[in-house]
Amino acid sequence: MDTTGKKVEETHVEHKATYAAADGIHLHRKLEARHLQMIALGGTIGTGLFVGSGSTISVAGPLGVLISYSVVGILVYAVVTALGEMGTQVPVSGAFGELSSRFLDPSIGFTLGWNYYLQWLLTIPAELAVLGSIPQYWWPDVQAWIFTLICLVLLIMLNLLGVKSFGEVEYWLSFIKIAAVSIFIIIGIAIVCGANRELGAIGFKNWNGANVEGAPVTSALAVMSTFTNAFYSYGGSELIGVTAGEAKNPRVSVPRAIKGTFWRIVVFYLISLLLVGMIIPLNDELLANTDVRTSPFTRVLSYAGIAGGPDIMNVIILISLFSAANGAIFAATRTLQSLAANRMAPTFLVSVTKRGVPLISICITAVFGGFALIGAYVGNGTVFNFLVNILSVSTLICWCCILVTHLRFRLAWRKQGRADTDLIFRAPFFPYFDILGLLIGGVVLGYFFYTAATTPFDIVAHAPYVVGIPLFVVLAVGHKAYMTLITKKFTIGLDPMSVDFDSNVNGGIYENEEDEKIELEENKSVWARIVRVLA
């Protein structure tokens, strides 16, 4: 064996020892191809779209919000395809921290892992804070915290049942969400074309600045200010990377789920927002209201004159938020368990039950979910906006780190003499989409700093700068200082020749990839065919 090959092999042996803990921890691979595809299809449909879309349109205008979501959508597509390539090659649960530790820098991996865990930890109360207020539409005299508590208990019980139950529940919840958005789009098109006789054919009347002040775009800065909600809305797109470690055959199911990302962004977000912006005028007083009971989606059904329309839409929103909170608990617990398995968190967190459930991680995560009860006292809108602002910058940092990690992944892959054609799944337009995504991230981050420097201090509006960014910096610098003290050596980045592509690789429980293809392709039901087209 030549010197280079020997160096790579020796380094891989070291890395296998480092990841030995993770190899001995058995999260069960029970997510089937249909589960992953539905999670990918419905995972991004939640609070940001149903609740926050009205306020973003009121700020940026109907065209402005499309520009904002399209720009962030490009970044999302770059991130998801990059993550799909790495997660398919090295399928591990709670992948972000470990992938960055392997391919970029252990300190970045440590920071990204904890940042991602905290991101989902904050998502849980953000979703639950709104979730508890929806039943008040029907029972206004009942306190919101009672409904929040009931939902939290149900979510904990569901996650304790195991990944198979999670996948099955998410499959049907995603089905309902996708069906609802699809029906909404059909109804919206009908209203725009004149189905409501009182309104007549609306067309683009509400985009005419002569009729509606501020339409169709209020200002460039206003468009950029809506990036926070766009990041929050798209947050969860990368959840497919977290589920890879518990997929039966990630080498088949993950690429299939990833490939439909572009169409999910276009159909579920851009078309829905286009219709809302066409139907509800910018000067509508209720458009900026973040009260879930006056969601723009609910009001569009009212325009359609559908009997019980608001009730139907609020049920859909309730299901969507429950699904989003369920996904947040799943992602948070798997990320924490992965951190522990890779010695980035206390080792007692690594244990799982016979069902493959990280029990201790779920209990710790559930405690933070209880913070949503505070929303009943300080106002759900205040809690929601505060958490959205923190989560937006957290999501941005995570996504940018994933793109940088992907660039290093490919560099190391080629340096070790491996061909791009040997990759199981290749991200399209490499490296251009990675670079474009990083440029978008840099511009948005620059706007965040500009806002902080030019506006009066407000704890809700400035949450990203006083919490999000400093937290990432402190974790990264602190871990690097600790590792320097331990190893007596300061390093930045990993030697491409020392990168480990081989340990922890598990193709799944199927005998071969064809088995899962057969499972998916031989299903002749109408719904299976729709899923195959969309995903």
Coordinates of C-alpha atoms in Angstrom, one line a residue:
M1 CA 0.0 0.0 0.0
D2 CA 1.3 3.5 -0.8
T3 CA 2.0 6.1 1.8
T4 CA -1.1 8.1 1.0
G5 CA -3.4 5.1 1.2
K6 CA -1.8 4.1 4.5
K7 CA -2.3 7.5 5.9
V8 CA -6.0 7.5 5.0
E9 CA -6.5 4.0 6.4
E10 CA -4.8 4.8 9.7
T11 CA -6.8 8.0 10.0
H12 CA -10.0 6.1 9.3
V13 CA -9.2 3.6 12.1
E14 CA -8.8 6.6 14.5
H15 CA -12.2 8.0 13.4
K16 CA -13.8 4.6 13.8
A17 CA -12.6 4.5 17.4
T18 CA -14.0 8.0 17.9
Y19 CA -17.4 7.1 16.5
A20 CA -17.5 3.7 18.3
A21 CA -20.1 5.0 20.7
A22 CA -22.4 5.9 17.8
D23 CA -22.0 2.4 16.3
G24 CA -23.1 0.8 19.5
I25 CA -26.3 2.9 19.8
H26 CA -29.1 1.4 17.8
L27 CA -31.7 3.9 16.8
H28 CA -34.1 1.7 14.8
R29 CA -34.2 1.9 11.0
K30 CA -37.9 1.7 10.5
L31 CA -38.8 4.7 8.4
E32 CA -39.9 3.5 5.0
A33 CA -39.6 5.2 1.6
R34 CA -43.2 6.5 1.8
H35 CA -42.6 7.9 5.3
L36 CA -39.6 9.9 4.1
Q37 CA -41.3 11.2 1.0
M38 CA -44.3 12.4 2.9
I39 CA -42.1 14.0 5.7
A40 CA -40.2 15.8 2.9
L41 CA -43.4 16.9 1.2
G42 CA -45.3 18.1 4.3
G43 CA -42.4 18.9 6.6
T44 CA -42.2 22.6 5.6
I45 CA -46.0 23.3 5.8
G46 CA -46.6 24.9 9.2
T47 CA -46.9 28.1 11.2
G48 CA -44.7 30.2 8.9
L49 CA -47.0 29.6 5.9
F50 CA -50.4 29.5 7.6
V51 CA -49.9 32.1 10.3
G52 CA -47.0 34.4 9.4
S53 CA -47.6 34.8 5.7
G54 CA -50.2 37.6 6.2
S55 CA -47.8 39.8 8.1
T56 CA -45.0 39.3 5.6
I57 CA -47.3 40.4 2.7
S58 CA -48.4 43.4 4.7
V59 CA -44.8 44.5 5.2
A60 CA -43.3 43.7 1.8
G61 CA -46.3 43.7 -0.5
P62 CA -47.7 40.8 -2.6
L63 CA -44.8 40.8 -5.1
G64 CA -42.2 41.6 -2.4
V65 CA -43.0 38.5 -0.4
L66 CA -42.7 36.4 -3.5
I67 CA -39.2 37.8 -4.1
S68 CA -38.3 37.2 -0.5
Y69 CA -39.5 33.6 -0.4
S70 CA -37.9 32.9 -3.8
V71 CA -34.5 34.1 -2.8
V72 CA -34.6 32.1 0.5
G73 CA -36.0 29.2 -1.5
I74 CA -32.8 29.1 -3.7
L75 CA -30.8 28.8 -0.5
V76 CA -33.1 26.1 0.8
Y77 CA -32.7 24.1 -2.4
A78 CA -28.9 24.4 -2.2
V79 CA -28.9 23.3 1.4
V80 CA -31.2 20.3 1.0
T81 CA -29.4 18.9 -2.0
A82 CA -26.0 19.4 -0.4
L83 CA -27.2 17.7 2.8
G84 CA -28.8 14.9 0.7
E85 CA -25.5 14.1 -0.9
M86 CA -23.6 13.9 2.4
G87 CA -26.4 12.3 4.4
T88 CA -26.9 9.6 1.7
Q89 CA -23.2 8.8 1.6
V90 CA -22.9 8.8 5.4
P91 CA -26.4 8.2 6.8
V92 CA -26.4 9.1 10.5
S93 CA -29.2 10.3 12.7
G94 CA -29.0 13.9 13.8
A95 CA -26.5 14.3 11.0
F96 CA -25.5 18.0 11.1
G97 CA -23.0 18.0 14.0
E98 CA -21.3 14.8 12.9
L99 CA -21.1 15.7 9.3
S100 CA -19.5 19.0 10.0
S101 CA -17.1 17.3 12.5
R102 CA -16.0 14.9 9.9
F103 CA -15.7 17.1 6.9
L104 CA -15.1 20.6 8.2
D105 CA -13.9 21.1 11.7
P106 CA -14.8 19.4 15.1
S107 CA -15.4 22.8 16.7
I108 CA -17.9 23.8 14.0
G109 CA -19.5 20.3 14.3
F110 CA -19.8 20.8 18.0
T111 CA -21.3 24.3 17.6
L112 CA -23.6 23.4 14.7
G113 CA -24.9 20.3 16.6
W114 CA -25.8 22.3 19.7
N115 CA -27.0 25.2 17.6
Y116 CA -29.3 22.9 15.7
Y117 CA -30.5 21.3 18.9
L118 CA -31.3 24.6 20.4
Q119 CA -33.0 25.7 17.2
W120 CA -35.5 22.8 17.4
L121 CA -35.7 23.3 21.2
L122 CA -37.0 26.8 20.6
T123 CA -39.2 25.7 17.7
I124 CA -41.2 23.5 20.1
P125 CA -42.5 26.4 22.3
A126 CA -42.9 28.6 19.2
E127 CA -45.3 26.1 17.6
L128 CA -47.0 25.2 20.9
A129 CA -47.5 28.8 21.8
V130 CA -49.6 29.3 18.7
L131 CA -51.1 25.8 18.9
G132 CA -52.8 26.4 22.2
S133 CA -54.6 29.5 20.9
I134 CA -56.4 27.7 18.0
P135 CA -59.1 25.9 20.0
Q136 CA -60.0 29.3 21.5
Y137 CA -61.7 29.9 18.1
W138 CA -64.4 27.5 19.3
W139 CA -63.9 27.7 23.0
P140 CA -62.9 31.4 23.7
D141 CA -63.5 31.1 27.5
V142 CA -60.9 28.3 28.0
Q143 CA -57.3 29.4 28.8
A144 CA -54.8 28.8 25.9
W145 CA -52.3 27.1 28.3
I146 CA -54.8 24.2 28.9
F147 CA -54.8 23.3 25.2
T148 CA -51.0 23.8 25.0
L149 CA -50.5 21.3 27.9
I150 CA -52.9 18.7 26.3
C151 CA -51.0 18.9 23.0
L152 CA -47.6 18.7 24.8
V153 CA -48.6 15.5 26.6
L154 CA -49.9 13.9 23.4
L155 CA -46.7 14.8 21.6
I156 CA -44.5 13.3 24.3
M157 CA -46.6 10.1 24.3
L158 CA -46.4 9.8 20.5
N159 CA -42.6 10.2 20.5
L160 CA -42.2 7.6 23.2
L161 CA -43.9 5.0 20.9
G162 CA -40.8 4.9 18.6
V163 CA -39.8 6.0 15.1
K164 CA -42.2 3.7 13.3
S165 CA -45.2 5.5 15.0
F166 CA -43.6 8.9 14.3
G167 CA -43.3 8.0 10.6
E168 CA -46.9 6.7 10.4
V169 CA -48.4 9.7 12.1
E170 CA -46.4 12.2 10.1
Y171 CA -47.3 10.3 6.9
W172 CA -51.1 11.0 7.5
L173 CA -50.7 14.4 8.9
S174 CA -48.6 15.4 5.9
F175 CA -51.2 13.9 3.7
I176 CA -53.9 16.1 5.2
K177 CA -51.6 19.2 4.9
I178 CA -50.8 18.6 1.3
A179 CA -54.4 17.9 0.4
A180 CA -55.5 21.1 2.2
V181 CA -53.0 23.3 0.5
S182 CA -53.8 21.7 -2.9
I183 CA -57.6 22.4 -2.4
F184 CA -56.8 25.9 -1.2
I185 CA -54.9 26.6 -4.4
I186 CA -57.8 25.4 -6.5
I187 CA -60.2 27.6 -4.5
G188 CA -57.9 30.5 -4.7
I189 CA -57.6 30.3 -8.4
A190 CA -61.4 30.1 -8.7
I191 CA -61.8 33.3 -6.5
V192 CA -59.2 35.2 -8.6
C193 CA -61.0 34.2 -11.7
G194 CA -64.4 35.5 -10.4
A195 CA -66.0 32.7 -8.5
N196 CA -67.1 35.3 -5.9
R197 CA -69.8 37.3 -7.7
E198 CA -69.6 40.2 -5.3
L199 CA -65.8 40.6 -5.9
G200 CA -65.9 39.6 -9.6
A201 CA -62.7 38.7 -11.4
I202 CA -59.9 40.0 -9.1
G203 CA -56.9 39.2 -11.3
F204 CA -54.0 41.5 -10.3
K205 CA -56.2 44.5 -9.2
N206 CA -54.7 44.4 -5.7
W207 CA -51.2 44.6 -7.2
N208 CA -52.0 48.0 -8.8
G209 CA -50.3 50.8 -6.8
A210 CA -53.0 53.2 -8.1
N211 CA -55.7 51.2 -6.3
V212 CA -53.7 49.9 -3.3
E213 CA -51.0 52.0 -1.7
G214 CA -47.7 50.2 -1.4
A215 CA -48.5 47.5 -4.0
P216 CA -46.9 45.4 -5.3
V217 CA -43.6 46.1 -3.5
T218 CA -43.4 48.4 -0.6
S219 CA -39.6 48.8 -0.6
A220 CA -36.3 46.9 -1.0
L221 CA -35.6 47.1 2.7
A222 CA -39.1 45.9 3.5
V223 CA -38.5 42.8 1.3
M224 CA -35.3 42.0 3.2
S225 CA -37.1 42.4 6.5
T226 CA -39.4 39.5 5.7
F227 CA -36.4 37.2 5.3
T228 CA -36.8 36.3 9.0
N229 CA -40.2 34.8 8.5
A230 CA -39.1 33.1 5.2
F231 CA -36.2 31.4 7.1
Y232 CA -38.6 30.3 9.8
S233 CA -41.2 29.1 7.3
Y234 CA -38.7 27.0 5.4
G235 CA -37.1 25.7 8.6
G236 CA -37.6 21.9 8.6
S237 CA -36.8 21.4 5.0
E238 CA -33.6 19.8 6.1
L239 CA -35.4 17.4 8.4
I240 CA -35.0 14.7 5.8
G241 CA -31.3 14.8 6.7
V242 CA -32.1 14.0 10.3
T243 CA -34.3 11.1 9.4
A244 CA -31.7 9.5 7.2
G245 CA -30.2 7.6 10.2
E246 CA -33.5 5.9 10.8
A247 CA -34.5 5.1 7.2
K248 CA -34.6 1.5 6.2
N249 CA -32.6 2.2 3.1
P250 CA -31.4 5.8 3.0
R251 CA -29.4 5.3 -0.2
V252 CA -32.7 4.9 -2.1
S253 CA -35.3 6.8 -0.1
V254 CA -33.3 9.9 0.8
P255 CA -32.3 10.9 -2.8
R256 CA -35.9 10.4 -3.9
A257 CA -37.3 12.6 -1.2
I258 CA -34.6 15.3 -1.8
K259 CA -35.3 15.6 -5.6
G260 CA -38.8 17.0 -5.1
T261 CA -37.6 20.0 -3.0
F262 CA -37.8 22.5 -5.9
W263 CA -41.4 21.6 -6.7
R264 CA -42.4 21.7 -3.0
I265 CA -41.1 25.2 -2.8
V266 CA -42.9 26.4 -5.9
V267 CA -46.2 24.6 -5.3
F268 CA -46.8 24.9 -1.6
Y269 CA -45.2 28.3 -0.9
L270 CA -44.9 30.5 -3.9
I271 CA -48.3 29.7 -5.5
S272 CA -50.1 29.8 -2.2
L273 CA -48.5 33.2 -1.3
L274 CA -49.2 34.5 -4.8
L275 CA -53.0 33.7 -4.4
V276 CA -53.2 35.2 -0.9
G277 CA -51.5 38.4 -2.2
M278 CA -53.9 38.6 -5.2
I279 CA -57.1 38.0 -3.1
I280 CA -56.5 40.0 0.1
P281 CA -55.5 43.7 -0.5
L282 CA -52.4 45.1 1.1
N283 CA -54.4 47.8 3.0
D284 CA -56.6 45.1 4.7
E285 CA -56.5 45.9 8.4
L286 CA -56.4 42.2 9.4
L287 CA -53.6 41.2 7.0
A288 CA -50.8 42.1 9.5
N289 CA -52.6 40.3 12.4
T290 CA -50.6 37.3 13.6
D291 CA -53.6 35.9 15.4
V292 CA -54.0 32.4 14.0
R293 CA -57.8 32.7 14.1
T294 CA -57.6 35.4 11.4
S295 CA -55.0 33.6 9.3
P296 CA -55.1 34.8 5.6
F297 CA -55.8 31.2 4.6
T298 CA -58.9 31.2 6.8
R299 CA -60.1 34.5 5.3
V300 CA -59.6 33.3 1.8
L301 CA -62.1 30.5 2.5
S302 CA -64.5 33.2 3.8
Y303 CA -64.1 35.1 0.5
A304 CA -65.1 31.8 -1.2
G305 CA -68.3 31.8 0.7
I306 CA -67.7 28.2 1.8
A307 CA -70.0 27.3 4.7
G308 CA -67.8 26.6 7.7
G309 CA -64.7 27.6 5.8
P310 CA -63.0 29.3 8.8
D311 CA -63.7 26.2 10.9
I312 CA -62.3 23.9 8.3
M313 CA -59.1 26.0 7.8
N314 CA -58.5 26.3 11.5
V315 CA -58.7 22.5 11.9
I316 CA -56.1 22.2 9.1
I317 CA -53.9 24.8 10.8
L318 CA -54.3 22.9 14.1
I319 CA -53.2 19.7 12.4
S320 CA -50.3 21.4 10.7
L321 CA -49.0 23.0 13.9
F322 CA -49.3 19.6 15.7
S323 CA -47.3 18.0 12.9
A324 CA -44.6 20.8 13.1
A325 CA -44.3 20.4 16.9
N326 CA -44.1 16.6 16.5
G327 CA -41.3 17.0 13.9
A328 CA -39.5 19.5 16.2
I329 CA -39.5 17.1 19.1
F330 CA -38.2 14.3 16.9
A331 CA -35.4 16.4 15.4
A332 CA -34.4 17.8 18.8
T333 CA -34.1 14.5 20.5
R334 CA -32.2 12.8 17.6
T335 CA -29.8 15.7 17.5
L336 CA -29.2 15.5 21.2
Q337 CA -28.7 11.8 21.1
S338 CA -26.3 12.1 18.2
L339 CA -24.3 14.7 20.1
A340 CA -24.0 12.4 23.1
A341 CA -23.1 9.4 20.9
N342 CA -20.2 11.5 19.5
R343 CA -19.1 12.7 22.9
M344 CA -20.2 16.2 22.4
A345 CA -22.8 15.9 25.2
P346 CA -23.1 13.9 28.4
T347 CA -22.9 10.2 27.6
F348 CA -26.0 9.3 29.7
L349 CA -28.1 11.0 26.9
V350 CA -27.0 8.4 24.4
S351 CA -29.1 5.5 25.8
V352 CA -32.2 4.3 23.9
T353 CA -35.1 1.9 24.9
K354 CA -35.8 -1.4 23.3
R355 CA -38.0 0.5 20.8
G356 CA -35.0 2.6 19.8
V357 CA -36.4 5.7 21.6
P358 CA -33.9 8.1 23.2
L359 CA -36.0 8.4 26.4
I360 CA -33.8 10.8 28.4
S361 CA -33.4 13.1 25.4
I362 CA -37.1 13.2 25.0
C363 CA -37.7 14.0 28.7
I364 CA -35.2 16.9 28.7
T365 CA -36.6 18.3 25.4
A366 CA -40.2 18.0 26.8
V367 CA -39.3 20.2 29.7
F368 CA -38.4 23.1 27.4
G369 CA -41.6 22.5 25.5
G370 CA -43.3 23.5 28.7
F371 CA -42.0 27.0 28.3
A372 CA -44.8 27.4 25.7
L373 CA -47.2 27.8 28.7
I374 CA -45.6 31.2 29.3
G375 CA -47.3 32.3 26.0
A376 CA -50.6 32.2 27.8
Y377 CA -49.5 35.0 30.1
V378 CA -47.2 37.3 28.0
G379 CA -49.2 36.9 24.8
N380 CA -48.8 34.2 22.1
G381 CA -48.0 36.8 19.4
T382 CA -45.1 38.2 21.5
V383 CA -43.6 34.8 22.2
F384 CA -44.0 33.7 18.6
N385 CA -42.3 36.8 17.2
F386 CA -39.5 36.6 19.7
L387 CA -38.7 33.0 18.9
V388 CA -39.1 33.4 15.2
N389 CA -36.4 36.1 15.2
I390 CA -34.0 33.9 17.1
L391 CA -34.8 30.9 15.0
S392 CA -34.3 32.8 11.7
V393 CA -30.7 33.6 12.4
S394 CA -30.1 30.2 13.9
T395 CA -31.5 28.6 10.7
L396 CA -29.4 30.8 8.5
I397 CA -26.1 30.0 10.4
C398 CA -26.9 26.2 10.2
W399 CA -27.6 26.3 6.5
C400 CA -24.5 28.3 5.7
C401 CA -22.4 25.8 7.7
I402 CA -24.0 22.9 5.8
L403 CA -23.0 24.5 2.5
V404 CA -19.4 25.1 3.6
T405 CA -19.3 21.5 4.9
H406 CA -20.4 20.3 1.5
L407 CA -17.7 22.2 -0.3
R408 CA -15.1 20.6 2.1
F409 CA -16.8 17.2 1.6
R410 CA -16.3 17.3 -2.2
L411 CA -12.7 18.7 -1.8
A412 CA -11.8 15.7 0.5
W413 CA -13.6 13.3 -1.7
R414 CA -11.5 14.3 -4.7
K415 CA -8.3 14.7 -2.8
Q416 CA -8.6 11.0 -1.7
G417 CA -8.8 10.0 -5.4
R418 CA -12.5 9.3 -5.4
A419 CA -14.6 10.1 -8.5
D420 CA -17.8 12.2 -8.3
T421 CA -19.5 9.4 -10.3
D422 CA -19.0 7.1 -7.3
L423 CA -21.3 9.3 -5.1
I424 CA -24.7 7.7 -4.4
F425 CA -26.4 11.0 -4.9
R426 CA -24.9 14.1 -6.4
A427 CA -26.1 17.6 -5.6
P428 CA -26.9 19.4 -8.9
F429 CA -25.1 22.5 -10.1
F430 CA -22.1 21.9 -7.7
P431 CA -20.4 24.1 -6.7
Y432 CA -22.4 27.0 -8.0
F433 CA -25.5 26.5 -5.8
D434 CA -23.3 26.2 -2.7
I435 CA -21.6 29.5 -3.6
L436 CA -24.8 31.2 -4.5
G437 CA -26.4 30.0 -1.3
L438 CA -23.5 31.4 0.8
L439 CA -23.8 34.8 -1.0
I440 CA -27.5 34.9 -0.2
G441 CA -26.7 34.0 3.4
G442 CA -24.1 36.7 3.6
V443 CA -26.4 39.4 2.3
V444 CA -29.2 38.5 4.7
L445 CA -26.8 38.4 7.6
G446 CA -25.5 41.8 6.6
Y447 CA -29.0 43.1 6.6
F448 CA -29.5 41.7 10.1
F449 CA -26.5 43.7 11.3
Y450 CA -27.7 46.8 9.4
T451 CA -31.1 46.6 11.2
A452 CA -29.4 46.2 14.6
A453 CA -27.3 49.3 14.0
T454 CA -30.0 51.6 12.6
T455 CA -33.1 50.9 14.7
P456 CA -33.9 51.5 18.4
F457 CA -33.3 48.5 20.6
D458 CA -36.2 46.2 21.0
I459 CA -35.8 42.8 22.7
V460 CA -38.2 41.0 20.3
A461 CA -36.8 42.6 17.1
H462 CA -33.2 42.3 18.1
A463 CA -33.3 38.8 19.5
P464 CA -31.1 37.4 16.8
Y465 CA -28.2 39.8 17.6
V466 CA -28.4 39.5 21.4
V467 CA -29.0 35.7 21.5
G468 CA -28.6 33.9 18.2
I469 CA -25.3 35.1 16.8
P470 CA -23.4 35.5 20.1
L471 CA -24.4 32.0 21.1
F472 CA -22.9 30.5 18.0
V473 CA -19.6 32.5 18.4
V474 CA -19.3 31.6 22.1
L475 CA -19.8 27.9 21.4
A476 CA -17.3 27.8 18.5
V477 CA -14.6 29.8 20.3
G478 CA -15.1 28.0 23.6
H479 CA -14.9 24.5 22.0
K480 CA -11.8 25.4 20.0
A481 CA -10.1 26.8 23.1
Y482 CA -10.9 23.7 25.1
M483 CA -9.6 21.4 22.3
T484 CA -6.4 23.4 22.0
L485 CA -5.8 23.0 25.8
I486 CA -6.5 19.3 25.6
T487 CA -4.4 18.5 22.5
K488 CA -1.8 21.2 23.0
K489 CA -2.3 22.0 19.3
F490 CA -4.3 24.7 17.5
T491 CA -5.8 23.7 14.2
I492 CA -8.4 25.2 11.9
G493 CA -10.2 22.7 9.6
L494 CA -9.3 19.1 8.8
D495 CA -6.7 17.7 6.4
P496 CA -8.7 16.4 3.4
M497 CA -6.6 13.2 3.4
S498 CA -7.7 12.5 7.0
V499 CA -11.5 12.8 6.3
D500 CA -13.5 9.6 7.1
F501 CA -16.1 8.6 4.6
D502 CA -16.5 5.0 5.6
S503 CA -17.3 4.5 9.3
N504 CA -20.9 4.5 10.4
V505 CA -22.1 3.8 6.9
N506 CA -25.2 1.6 7.1
G507 CA -27.2 0.9 4.0
G508 CA -30.3 -0.2 5.8
I509 CA -32.2 -3.4 6.6
Y510 CA -33.1 -4.3 3.0
E511 CA -31.1 -7.0 1.3
N512 CA -30.3 -4.5 -1.5
E513 CA -31.5 -1.3 -3.0
E514 CA -33.8 -3.0 -5.5
D515 CA -36.0 -4.3 -2.6
E516 CA -37.0 -0.8 -1.6
K517 CA -37.4 0.3 -5.2
I518 CA -39.8 -2.6 -5.6
E519 CA -41.7 -1.6 -2.4
L520 CA -42.2 1.9 -3.7
E521 CA -42.7 1.4 -7.4
E522 CA -45.1 -1.5 -7.3
N523 CA -47.6 0.4 -5.2
K524 CA -50.2 1.2 -7.8
S525 CA -52.6 3.3 -5.6
V526 CA -53.6 6.8 -6.9
W527 CA -52.0 8.4 -3.8
A528 CA -48.7 6.5 -4.3
R529 CA -48.6 7.8 -7.9
I530 CA -49.2 11.4 -6.8
V531 CA -46.4 11.1 -4.3
R532 CA -44.0 9.7 -6.9
V533 CA -44.8 12.6 -9.2
L534 CA -44.4 15.3 -6.5
A535 CA -41.3 13.7 -4.9

